[in-house]
Short mmCIF file of C-alpha atoms in Angstrom, two decimals:
data_model
loop_
_atom_site.label_atom_id
_atom_site.label_comp_id
_atom_site.label_asym_id
_atom_site.label_seq_id
_atom_site.Cartn_x
_atom_site.Cartn_y
_atom_site.Cartn_z
CA MET A 262 9.46 84.52 -30.31
CA SER A 263 8.58 84.12 -33.74
CA PRO A 264 4.55 84.86 -34.46
CA LEU A 265 4.52 81.41 -36.04
CA HIS A 266 6.26 79.73 -33.58
CA PHE A 267 3.52 81.58 -30.83
CA SER A 268 0.87 80.09 -32.45
CA PHE A 269 2.48 76.95 -32.49
CA TYR A 270 2.90 76.61 -29.21
CA SER A 271 -0.53 77.48 -28.58
CA ALA A 272 -1.62 75.12 -30.70
CA PHE A 273 0.12 72.32 -28.68
CA THR A 274 -1.05 74.59 -25.82
CA PHE A 275 -4.46 73.89 -26.00
CA SER A 276 -4.21 70.85 -26.99
CA SER A 277 -2.95 69.42 -24.54
CA LEU A 278 -5.00 71.20 -21.23
CA GLY A 279 -7.91 69.75 -23.55
CA LEU A 280 -6.70 66.30 -22.95
CA ALA A 281 -5.41 67.46 -19.61
CA PHE A 282 -9.17 68.77 -18.47
CA HIS A 283 -11.45 67.05 -20.20
CA ARG A 284 -14.81 66.38 -18.36
CA THR A 285 -17.17 63.55 -19.73
CA HIS A 286 -16.48 61.80 -22.68
CA LEU A 287 -13.81 59.69 -23.75
CA ILE A 288 -13.79 60.42 -27.27
CA SER A 289 -13.27 64.48 -26.33
CA ALA A 290 -10.04 63.30 -24.96
CA LEU A 291 -9.50 61.71 -28.20
CA LEU A 292 -9.92 64.69 -30.36
CA CYS A 293 -7.93 66.75 -28.11
CA LEU A 294 -4.98 63.67 -28.25
CA GLU A 295 -5.57 64.70 -32.78
CA SER A 296 -5.02 68.44 -32.42
CA MET A 297 -2.13 67.53 -30.89
CA MET A 298 -1.07 65.66 -32.83
CA LEU A 299 -2.10 68.40 -35.87
CA SER A 300 -0.31 70.55 -33.96
CA MET A 301 2.44 68.57 -34.81
CA PHE A 302 1.70 68.29 -38.56
CA VAL A 303 1.83 71.82 -39.32
CA PRO A 304 5.80 73.40 -38.04
CA LEU A 305 7.05 69.69 -39.45
CA SER A 306 6.03 70.16 -42.46
CA ILE A 307 7.53 73.72 -42.38
CA TRP A 308 10.89 72.34 -41.51
CA PRO A 309 11.72 71.27 -44.74
CA VAL A 310 10.75 74.23 -46.70
CA GLU A 311 12.10 76.72 -44.16
CA ASN A 312 15.66 75.03 -43.54
CA GLN A 313 15.03 74.18 -47.52
CA THR A 314 16.73 70.04 -46.63
CA PRO A 315 14.29 68.49 -49.02
CA SER A 316 14.91 65.07 -46.64
CA PHE A 317 13.25 66.35 -43.79
CA THR A 318 9.90 65.70 -45.94
CA LEU A 319 9.08 61.78 -45.65
CA VAL A 320 8.80 62.89 -41.99
CA PRO A 321 5.79 64.67 -41.86
CA ILE A 322 4.26 62.26 -43.42
CA LEU A 323 5.53 59.64 -41.24
CA MET A 324 4.32 61.25 -38.21
CA LEU A 325 0.85 61.72 -39.77
CA ALA A 326 0.75 57.48 -40.20
CA PHE A 327 1.50 56.97 -36.76
CA SER A 328 -0.52 59.48 -35.05
CA ALA A 329 -3.37 58.00 -37.57
CA CYS A 330 -2.66 54.25 -36.53
CA GLU A 331 -2.88 56.04 -32.55
CA ALA A 332 -5.68 57.61 -33.74
CA GLY A 333 -7.29 53.89 -34.64
CA THR A 334 -5.97 52.61 -31.90
CA GLY A 335 -7.90 55.36 -29.62
CA LEU A 336 -11.08 54.57 -31.94
CA ALA A 337 -10.99 51.08 -31.41
CA MET A 338 -10.47 51.41 -27.22
CA LEU A 339 -13.78 53.80 -27.53
CA VAL A 340 -15.58 51.61 -29.04
CA ALA A 341 -14.61 48.41 -26.17
CA SER A 342 -14.81 50.45 -23.86
CA THR A 343 -18.48 51.47 -24.64
CA ARG A 344 -18.80 47.42 -24.91
CA THR A 345 -17.92 46.75 -21.54
CA HIS A 346 -19.01 49.60 -19.40
CA GLY A 347 -22.27 51.01 -21.49
CA SER A 348 -20.69 54.25 -22.88
CA ASP A 349 -17.63 56.35 -23.07
CA HIS A 350 -18.46 58.39 -19.79
CA LEU A 351 -15.07 59.07 -18.08
CA HIS A 352 -16.20 58.51 -14.70
CA ASN A 353 -17.52 55.36 -14.94
CA LEU A 354 -14.03 54.22 -15.70
CA ASN A 355 -13.89 53.13 -12.08
CA LEU A 356 -12.76 49.30 -11.67
CA LEU A 357 -9.91 49.21 -10.54
CA GLN A 358 -10.20 52.05 -7.93
CA CYS A 359 -7.11 51.29 -5.15
CA MET B 109 -4.79 35.00 -27.81
CA ASN B 110 -5.18 33.91 -31.05
CA PRO B 111 -0.80 32.76 -32.26
CA HIS B 112 -0.35 35.64 -35.33
CA ALA B 113 -2.02 38.49 -32.95
CA LYS B 114 0.63 37.33 -29.59
CA LEU B 115 3.62 36.74 -32.29
CA ILE B 116 3.43 39.85 -34.13
CA SER B 117 2.27 42.53 -30.97
CA SER B 118 5.72 40.48 -28.66
CA MET B 119 8.15 40.72 -32.19
CA SER B 120 6.59 44.64 -32.59
CA LEU B 121 7.42 44.75 -28.89
CA ILE B 122 11.23 43.81 -29.82
CA MET B 123 11.11 46.16 -32.82
CA GLY B 124 10.12 49.16 -31.24
CA THR B 125 12.12 49.08 -28.13
CA SER B 126 15.60 48.15 -30.46
CA ILE B 127 13.69 51.02 -32.06
CA THR B 128 14.48 53.64 -29.14
CA ILE B 129 17.42 52.48 -27.90
CA SER B 130 19.25 52.98 -30.89
CA SER B 131 17.68 55.46 -32.67
CA ASN B 132 20.02 59.08 -32.66
CA HIS B 133 17.26 61.36 -34.16
CA TRP B 134 13.72 61.94 -31.85
CA ILE B 135 11.51 61.35 -34.74
CA LEU B 136 12.29 58.07 -35.22
CA ALA B 137 12.85 57.33 -30.73
CA TRP B 138 9.45 58.90 -30.54
CA THR B 139 8.55 56.09 -34.17
CA GLY B 140 9.78 53.54 -31.24
CA LEU B 141 7.55 54.67 -28.24
CA GLU B 142 4.05 54.40 -30.76
CA ILE B 143 5.21 51.32 -32.17
CA ASN B 144 5.59 50.35 -28.48
CA THR B 145 2.34 52.04 -27.14
CA LEU B 146 0.18 50.35 -30.19
CA ALA B 147 1.77 46.74 -30.12
CA ILE B 148 1.23 46.30 -25.61
CA ILE B 149 -2.44 47.42 -26.18
CA PRO B 150 -4.01 44.15 -27.40
CA LEU B 151 -2.05 42.38 -25.09
CA ILE B 152 -3.59 44.67 -22.00
CA SER B 153 -7.56 44.27 -23.70
CA LYS B 154 -6.12 39.86 -24.12
CA SER B 155 -9.36 38.85 -22.18
CA HIS B 156 -11.60 40.90 -23.00
CA HIS B 157 -12.41 41.87 -19.30
CA PRO B 158 -14.34 45.72 -18.51
CA ARG B 159 -10.74 45.86 -16.09
CA ALA B 160 -8.70 44.84 -18.48
CA ILE B 161 -10.09 47.18 -21.08
CA GLU B 162 -10.29 49.92 -18.60
CA ALA B 163 -7.24 49.58 -17.80
CA ALA B 164 -6.06 49.24 -21.41
CA VAL B 165 -7.82 53.44 -22.16
CA LYS B 166 -5.65 54.44 -20.03
CA TYR B 167 -2.42 53.26 -20.49
CA PHE B 168 -3.72 54.33 -24.42
CA LEU B 169 -4.14 57.91 -22.63
CA THR B 170 -1.40 58.68 -20.43
CA GLN B 171 0.82 56.94 -22.91
CA SER B 172 0.06 58.95 -26.00
CA THR B 173 0.63 61.97 -24.20
CA ALA B 174 3.66 61.99 -22.98
CA SER B 175 4.72 60.09 -26.66
CA ALA B 176 3.37 63.84 -27.71
CA LEU B 177 4.62 66.00 -25.25
CA ILE B 178 8.90 64.14 -26.36
CA LEU B 179 7.33 65.40 -29.73
CA PHE B 180 7.10 69.26 -28.95
CA SER B 181 9.97 69.39 -27.22
CA SER B 182 12.44 67.34 -29.24
CA MET B 183 10.33 70.17 -32.06
CA SER B 184 10.71 73.26 -29.58
CA ASN B 185 14.22 72.15 -29.09
CA ALA B 186 15.22 72.00 -32.97
CA TRP B 187 13.35 75.75 -33.21
CA SER B 188 15.39 77.28 -31.16
CA THR B 189 19.28 74.94 -31.70
CA GLY B 190 18.36 73.75 -35.40
CA GLN B 191 19.19 69.65 -33.36
CA TRP B 192 16.84 66.90 -34.06
CA ASP B 193 20.15 64.63 -32.33
CA ILE B 194 18.92 63.53 -29.07
CA THR B 195 22.08 64.37 -26.80
CA GLN B 196 21.99 67.79 -28.05
CA LEU B 197 18.65 68.68 -25.89
CA ASN B 198 20.05 72.13 -24.95
CA HIS B 199 16.59 74.32 -24.51
CA PRO B 200 15.48 74.68 -21.11
CA THR B 201 11.80 75.02 -21.89
CA SER B 202 12.60 71.37 -24.45
CA CYS B 203 14.40 69.98 -20.69
CA LEU B 204 11.71 70.77 -18.71
CA LEU B 205 8.92 69.39 -21.24
CA LEU B 206 11.20 66.26 -21.71
CA THR B 207 11.23 65.74 -18.18
CA MET B 208 7.97 65.48 -17.31
CA ALA B 209 6.66 63.42 -20.37
CA ILE B 210 9.42 60.72 -19.49
CA ALA B 211 7.56 61.37 -15.86
CA ILE B 212 4.37 60.59 -17.42
CA LYS B 213 5.88 57.23 -19.31
CA LEU B 214 7.46 55.58 -16.30
CA GLY B 215 5.09 56.48 -14.06
CA LEU B 216 6.58 58.81 -11.77
CA VAL B 217 5.02 60.83 -9.04
CA PRO B 218 3.14 63.23 -10.16
CA PHE B 219 2.03 61.35 -13.28
CA HIS B 220 1.61 58.06 -11.27
CA PHE B 221 -2.40 57.61 -10.87
CA TRP B 222 -2.51 55.22 -14.04
CA PHE B 223 0.27 52.77 -13.34
CA PRO B 224 -1.05 50.72 -10.68
CA GLU B 225 -4.36 51.16 -12.29
CA VAL B 226 -3.17 49.51 -15.90
CA LEU B 227 -1.05 46.85 -13.76
CA GLN B 228 -4.48 45.75 -12.01
CA GLY B 229 -5.95 45.38 -15.03
CA SER B 230 -3.41 43.23 -17.18
CA SER B 231 -2.78 39.99 -16.66
CA LEU B 232 0.35 38.84 -14.46
CA THR B 233 2.62 38.41 -17.92
CA THR B 234 1.41 41.64 -19.83
CA ALA B 235 2.27 43.07 -15.80
CA LEU B 236 5.98 42.24 -16.18
CA LEU B 237 5.81 43.10 -19.49
CA LEU B 238 4.58 46.54 -18.32
CA SER B 239 7.03 47.50 -15.64
CA THR B 240 10.66 46.19 -16.91
CA LEU B 241 10.30 45.92 -21.03
CA MET B 242 8.45 49.50 -21.10
CA LYS B 243 10.32 51.24 -19.19
CA LEU B 244 13.25 50.59 -20.72
CA PRO B 245 12.66 52.91 -23.82
CA PRO B 246 11.60 56.19 -21.60
CA ILE B 247 14.72 55.39 -19.44
CA THR B 248 17.40 55.15 -23.15
CA LEU B 249 16.10 58.83 -22.98
CA LEU B 250 16.55 59.78 -19.86
CA LEU B 251 20.04 58.35 -19.38
CA LEU B 252 21.56 60.01 -23.32
CA THR B 253 19.63 63.45 -22.27
CA SER B 254 20.91 62.89 -18.38
CA GLN B 255 23.09 65.38 -18.35
CA SER B 256 20.57 69.10 -19.64
CA LEU B 257 17.85 67.92 -17.58
CA ASN B 258 17.74 70.32 -14.48
CA PRO B 259 18.95 67.73 -11.01
CA THR B 260 16.76 70.06 -8.73
CA LEU B 261 13.45 68.80 -10.74
CA LEU B 262 15.02 64.78 -11.15
CA THR B 263 15.45 64.65 -7.31
CA PHE B 264 12.03 65.97 -5.96
CA LEU B 265 10.53 63.08 -8.54
CA ALA B 266 12.81 60.86 -7.08
CA ILE B 267 12.03 61.61 -2.98
CA SER B 268 8.74 62.19 -3.84
CA SER B 269 8.76 58.86 -5.80
CA ALA B 270 9.56 56.94 -3.18
CA LEU B 271 7.54 57.96 -0.36
CA VAL B 272 4.83 57.72 -2.85
CA GLY B 273 5.51 54.23 -3.82
CA GLY B 274 5.87 53.76 -0.62
CA TRP B 275 2.74 54.22 1.00
CA MET B 276 0.44 54.29 -0.94
CA GLY B 277 2.15 50.62 -0.87
CA LEU B 278 1.33 49.92 2.45
CA ASN B 279 -2.63 49.55 2.07
CA GLN B 280 -2.67 47.14 -0.66
CA THR B 281 -3.61 43.77 -0.64
CA GLN B 282 -3.76 43.30 -4.18
CA THR B 283 0.19 42.01 -5.10
CA ARG B 284 -0.42 43.39 -8.92
CA LYS B 285 -1.52 46.69 -7.14
CA ILE B 286 1.85 46.11 -4.66
CA LEU B 287 4.56 45.30 -7.65
CA ALA B 288 3.14 49.23 -9.35
CA PHE B 289 4.24 50.93 -5.83
CA SER B 290 7.45 49.05 -5.27
CA SER B 291 8.36 49.43 -9.44
CA ILE B 292 7.35 53.45 -8.56
CA SER B 293 9.62 53.84 -5.68
CA HIS B 294 12.43 51.78 -7.49
CA LEU B 295 12.22 54.15 -10.24
CA GLY B 296 12.40 56.96 -7.68
CA TRP B 297 16.10 55.16 -7.01
CA MET B 298 16.72 55.19 -9.95
CA ILE B 299 16.19 59.03 -11.08
CA ALA B 300 17.62 60.06 -7.62
CA ILE B 301 21.57 59.28 -9.95
CA ILE B 302 20.85 60.11 -13.13
CA ALA B 303 22.43 63.66 -13.43
CA TYR B 304 25.65 62.25 -10.97
CA ASN B 305 26.59 58.99 -12.60
CA PRO B 306 24.50 57.57 -14.94
CA GLN B 307 25.95 54.06 -15.33
CA LEU B 308 24.55 53.50 -11.99
CA THR B 309 20.75 53.90 -13.08
CA ILE B 310 21.95 51.30 -15.90
CA LEU B 311 22.52 48.59 -13.23
CA THR B 312 20.14 49.64 -11.05
CA PHE B 313 17.70 48.94 -13.84
CA ALA B 314 19.60 46.33 -14.26
CA LEU B 315 19.18 44.69 -11.54
CA TYR B 316 15.80 45.63 -10.58
CA THR B 317 14.33 44.31 -14.29
CA MET B 318 16.25 40.71 -12.70
CA MET B 319 14.38 40.79 -9.57
CA THR B 320 11.13 41.71 -10.86
CA THR B 321 10.66 39.55 -13.40
CA ALA B 322 11.71 36.59 -10.83
CA VAL B 323 8.68 37.63 -8.79
CA PHE B 324 6.59 37.92 -11.72
CA LEU B 325 7.42 34.75 -12.70
CA SER B 326 6.95 33.97 -9.16
CA LEU B 327 3.32 34.96 -8.67
CA ALA B 328 2.67 33.75 -11.40
CA GLN B 329 3.56 30.48 -11.12
CA ILE B 330 1.43 29.81 -8.39
CA LYS B 331 -1.33 32.11 -9.76
CA VAL B 332 -1.97 34.08 -6.48
CA LEU B 333 -3.55 37.60 -7.47
CA LYS B 334 -3.99 38.91 -3.62
CA LEU B 335 -2.80 38.10 -0.26
CA SER B 336 -4.96 35.51 0.74
CA THR B 337 -4.50 33.70 -1.91
CA MET B 338 -1.48 33.90 -1.62
CA LEU B 339 -1.15 32.75 1.68
CA ILE B 340 -3.20 29.19 1.58
CA SER B 341 -0.64 28.72 -2.15
CA TRP B 342 2.65 27.55 0.02
CA THR B 343 1.58 23.45 -0.89
CA LYS B 344 0.97 24.50 -4.72
CA THR B 345 5.31 24.51 -4.62
CA PRO B 346 6.25 25.38 -0.71
CA MET B 347 10.19 25.44 -1.86
CA LEU B 348 9.24 28.65 -4.60
CA ASN B 349 7.19 30.08 -1.51
CA ALA B 350 10.45 29.30 0.33
CA THR B 351 12.02 30.93 -1.61
CA MET B 352 9.86 33.39 -3.25
CA MET B 353 10.85 35.01 0.19
CA LEU B 354 14.43 36.35 -0.53
CA THR B 355 13.69 37.26 -3.45
CA LEU B 356 10.96 39.53 -1.95
CA LEU B 357 13.17 40.96 0.35
CA SER B 358 16.16 41.29 -2.32
CA LEU B 359 14.06 43.53 -4.00
CA ALA B 360 13.23 45.71 -0.58
CA GLY B 361 17.35 46.23 -0.70
CA LEU B 362 18.21 44.28 2.32
CA PRO B 363 21.73 42.89 2.70
CA PRO B 364 22.88 40.30 2.02
CA LEU B 365 21.10 40.19 -1.18
CA THR B 366 21.72 41.33 -4.59
CA GLY B 367 19.32 44.42 -4.39
CA PHE B 368 21.06 46.13 -1.91
CA MET B 369 23.71 46.58 -4.07
CA PRO B 370 22.50 49.44 -6.29
CA LYS B 371 21.10 50.99 -2.87
CA TRP B 372 23.79 50.91 -1.74
CA LEU B 373 26.27 52.26 -4.51
CA ILE B 374 23.42 54.71 -4.69
CA ILE B 375 23.65 56.39 -1.55
CA GLN B 376 27.90 56.82 -1.87
CA GLU B 377 27.43 58.16 -4.90
CA LEU B 378 25.05 60.61 -3.43
CA THR B 379 27.20 60.91 -0.58
CA LYS B 380 30.63 62.04 -2.69
CA GLN B 381 28.19 64.37 -4.66
CA GLU B 382 28.06 66.52 -1.72
CA MET B 383 23.88 65.65 -1.25
CA THR B 384 23.71 63.69 1.92
CA PRO B 385 19.63 64.79 2.95
CA THR B 386 19.10 63.80 -0.68
CA ALA B 387 20.51 60.12 0.77
CA THR B 388 19.41 59.88 4.19
CA ILE B 389 15.75 60.64 2.89
CA ILE B 390 15.63 58.08 0.15
CA SER B 391 16.65 55.38 2.31
CA MET B 392 14.71 56.50 5.05
CA LEU B 393 11.55 56.36 3.06
CA SER B 394 12.26 52.61 1.06
CA LEU B 395 11.98 51.79 4.75
CA LEU B 396 8.02 52.19 4.06
CA GLY B 397 8.94 49.25 1.05
CA LEU B 398 10.28 47.51 3.45
CA PHE B 399 7.58 47.05 5.51
CA PHE B 400 4.97 45.46 2.49
CA TYR B 401 7.49 43.23 1.47
CA LEU B 402 8.21 42.01 4.85
CA ARG B 403 4.43 41.30 4.73
CA LEU B 404 4.20 39.76 1.51
CA ALA B 405 7.54 36.97 2.56
CA TYR B 406 5.32 36.68 5.66
CA HIS B 407 2.03 35.39 3.87
CA SER B 408 4.28 33.26 1.21
CA THR B 409 6.92 31.51 3.23
CA ILE B 410 6.20 31.47 7.37
CA THR B 411 2.96 29.93 6.53
CA LEU B 412 5.03 27.32 5.45
CA PRO B 413 5.08 23.60 7.38
CA PRO B 414 5.81 23.31 10.20
CA ASN B 415 3.96 25.83 11.33
CA SER B 416 0.07 24.42 11.83
CA SER B 417 -2.20 25.87 9.89
CA ASN B 418 -5.67 25.82 9.97
CA HIS B 419 -6.91 25.86 6.37
CA MET B 420 -8.33 23.74 4.20
CA LYS B 421 -5.01 22.83 1.61
CA LEU B 422 -5.12 22.90 -1.72
CA TRP B 423 -4.10 20.10 -3.54
CA ARG B 424 -0.46 19.86 -4.30
CA THR B 425 -0.47 19.09 -8.36
CA ASN B 426 2.64 17.87 -10.56
CA LYS B 427 3.83 22.29 -11.89
CA ALA B 428 5.82 22.34 -14.91
CA LEU B 429 9.77 23.41 -13.89
CA SER B 430 10.51 26.78 -15.19
CA THR B 431 14.14 27.61 -15.36
CA LEU B 432 13.94 30.87 -16.13
CA THR B 433 12.71 31.98 -13.04
CA ALA B 434 14.43 29.44 -10.95
CA ILE B 435 17.96 31.50 -12.64
CA LEU B 436 16.38 34.60 -12.17
CA THR B 437 16.15 33.92 -8.09
CA ALA B 438 18.92 32.41 -7.42
CA THR B 439 20.96 35.53 -9.78
CA SER B 440 18.11 38.70 -7.66
CA THR B 441 19.51 36.88 -3.95
CA SER B 442 23.06 36.24 -4.31
CA LEU B 443 24.75 38.41 -6.79
CA LEU B 444 25.79 41.07 -4.35
CA PRO B 445 29.48 39.03 -3.84
CA LEU B 446 30.40 40.03 -7.67
CA SER B 447 29.25 43.63 -7.46
CA PRO B 448 32.99 44.96 -8.81
CA LEU B 449 33.10 43.31 -11.59
CA ILE B 450 29.64 44.17 -11.78
CA ILE B 451 29.86 47.78 -11.45
CA THR B 452 33.95 47.73 -14.13
CA MET B 453 30.66 45.89 -16.14
CA PHE B 454 28.70 49.08 -16.55
#
């Protein structure tokens, strides 16, 4: 695997590990989600340069648009959970236990 | 909910689902999945109750993670094979990542923990959408890539989903959680056969959607959210309670009702593929589900007159006729004799 591919793999892997192991705050989970999306954006931007396919140039912009919408939704959920649960601490989200 | 917002959300759901199931390129499939996630968040959280908000947060986090994983797996496949076509997913790491991502999206074991809680936090109609419509795009992606996925992993996911869905449903008293675990075990059955005969997966999904919609609509009509309410609900619509027993037993997979058809065909196909232990184990595990379906059926129907009961009877008001519930209940109990026709149609 080339060093470039390795760096993309590891960027995504560490972001997803950060998302999986988030401990206290919901906002750290949202941050890790955004960094996963960012680590997807860079390879998608390199793909049309590397493969000489200008028709693929729209794809990173599309991906960024959707991940921005998702980030906005995540922040709206953060605000909503702060309004109902008092804070964004994750151990407060226990109203629906089995 | 504001009618404009409801219209935009429902149209976006339909559009997102259509985009994903009709796409050939991974980016378009991912776009449809994202649209679906974004569109259903307002539907889950519309009542602004703390439980609804918590359910929406949990749903959002899990589905976004799964979408990002799908994008990453398709990109790593593109790096090694140069292909963005959905049916040409050949790189082994990409196949593994995709299987895990779809398992998170669908709520298969061991990624099922969000599903009962999200269903519990949403209204019955939204829970119906979450169990049926939101499962369609991920199952489509799995169907398109089924020949390159690891069959052992899929069998493991299937058996463990049937186990957990049956076992954890036993201790539940909330109907939405019971239906969540029933959904998990049905998905296990669908995944068991996907590597060998994907058309049976489509058939199982269609029949499961029909039966689950019938049960959810019946429950929504009598507004029953827990077992104790179900016990006294027969005064509202006695006929609906009587037929709900048949619909629930059809979900459980009892012959001669429709729900037996997918289980029968799946066991037959697994046996043909020399996977008899899998077929035996998965059918034994669906007996666990039979227990809680029977309990639900008892609560809804066996309490009908002429059994005497000494609870305070609720008033019976004129409930509007629901044609859709009637049609779905009829089809979900009586379609088994038509199985040769249905098999040829799929």
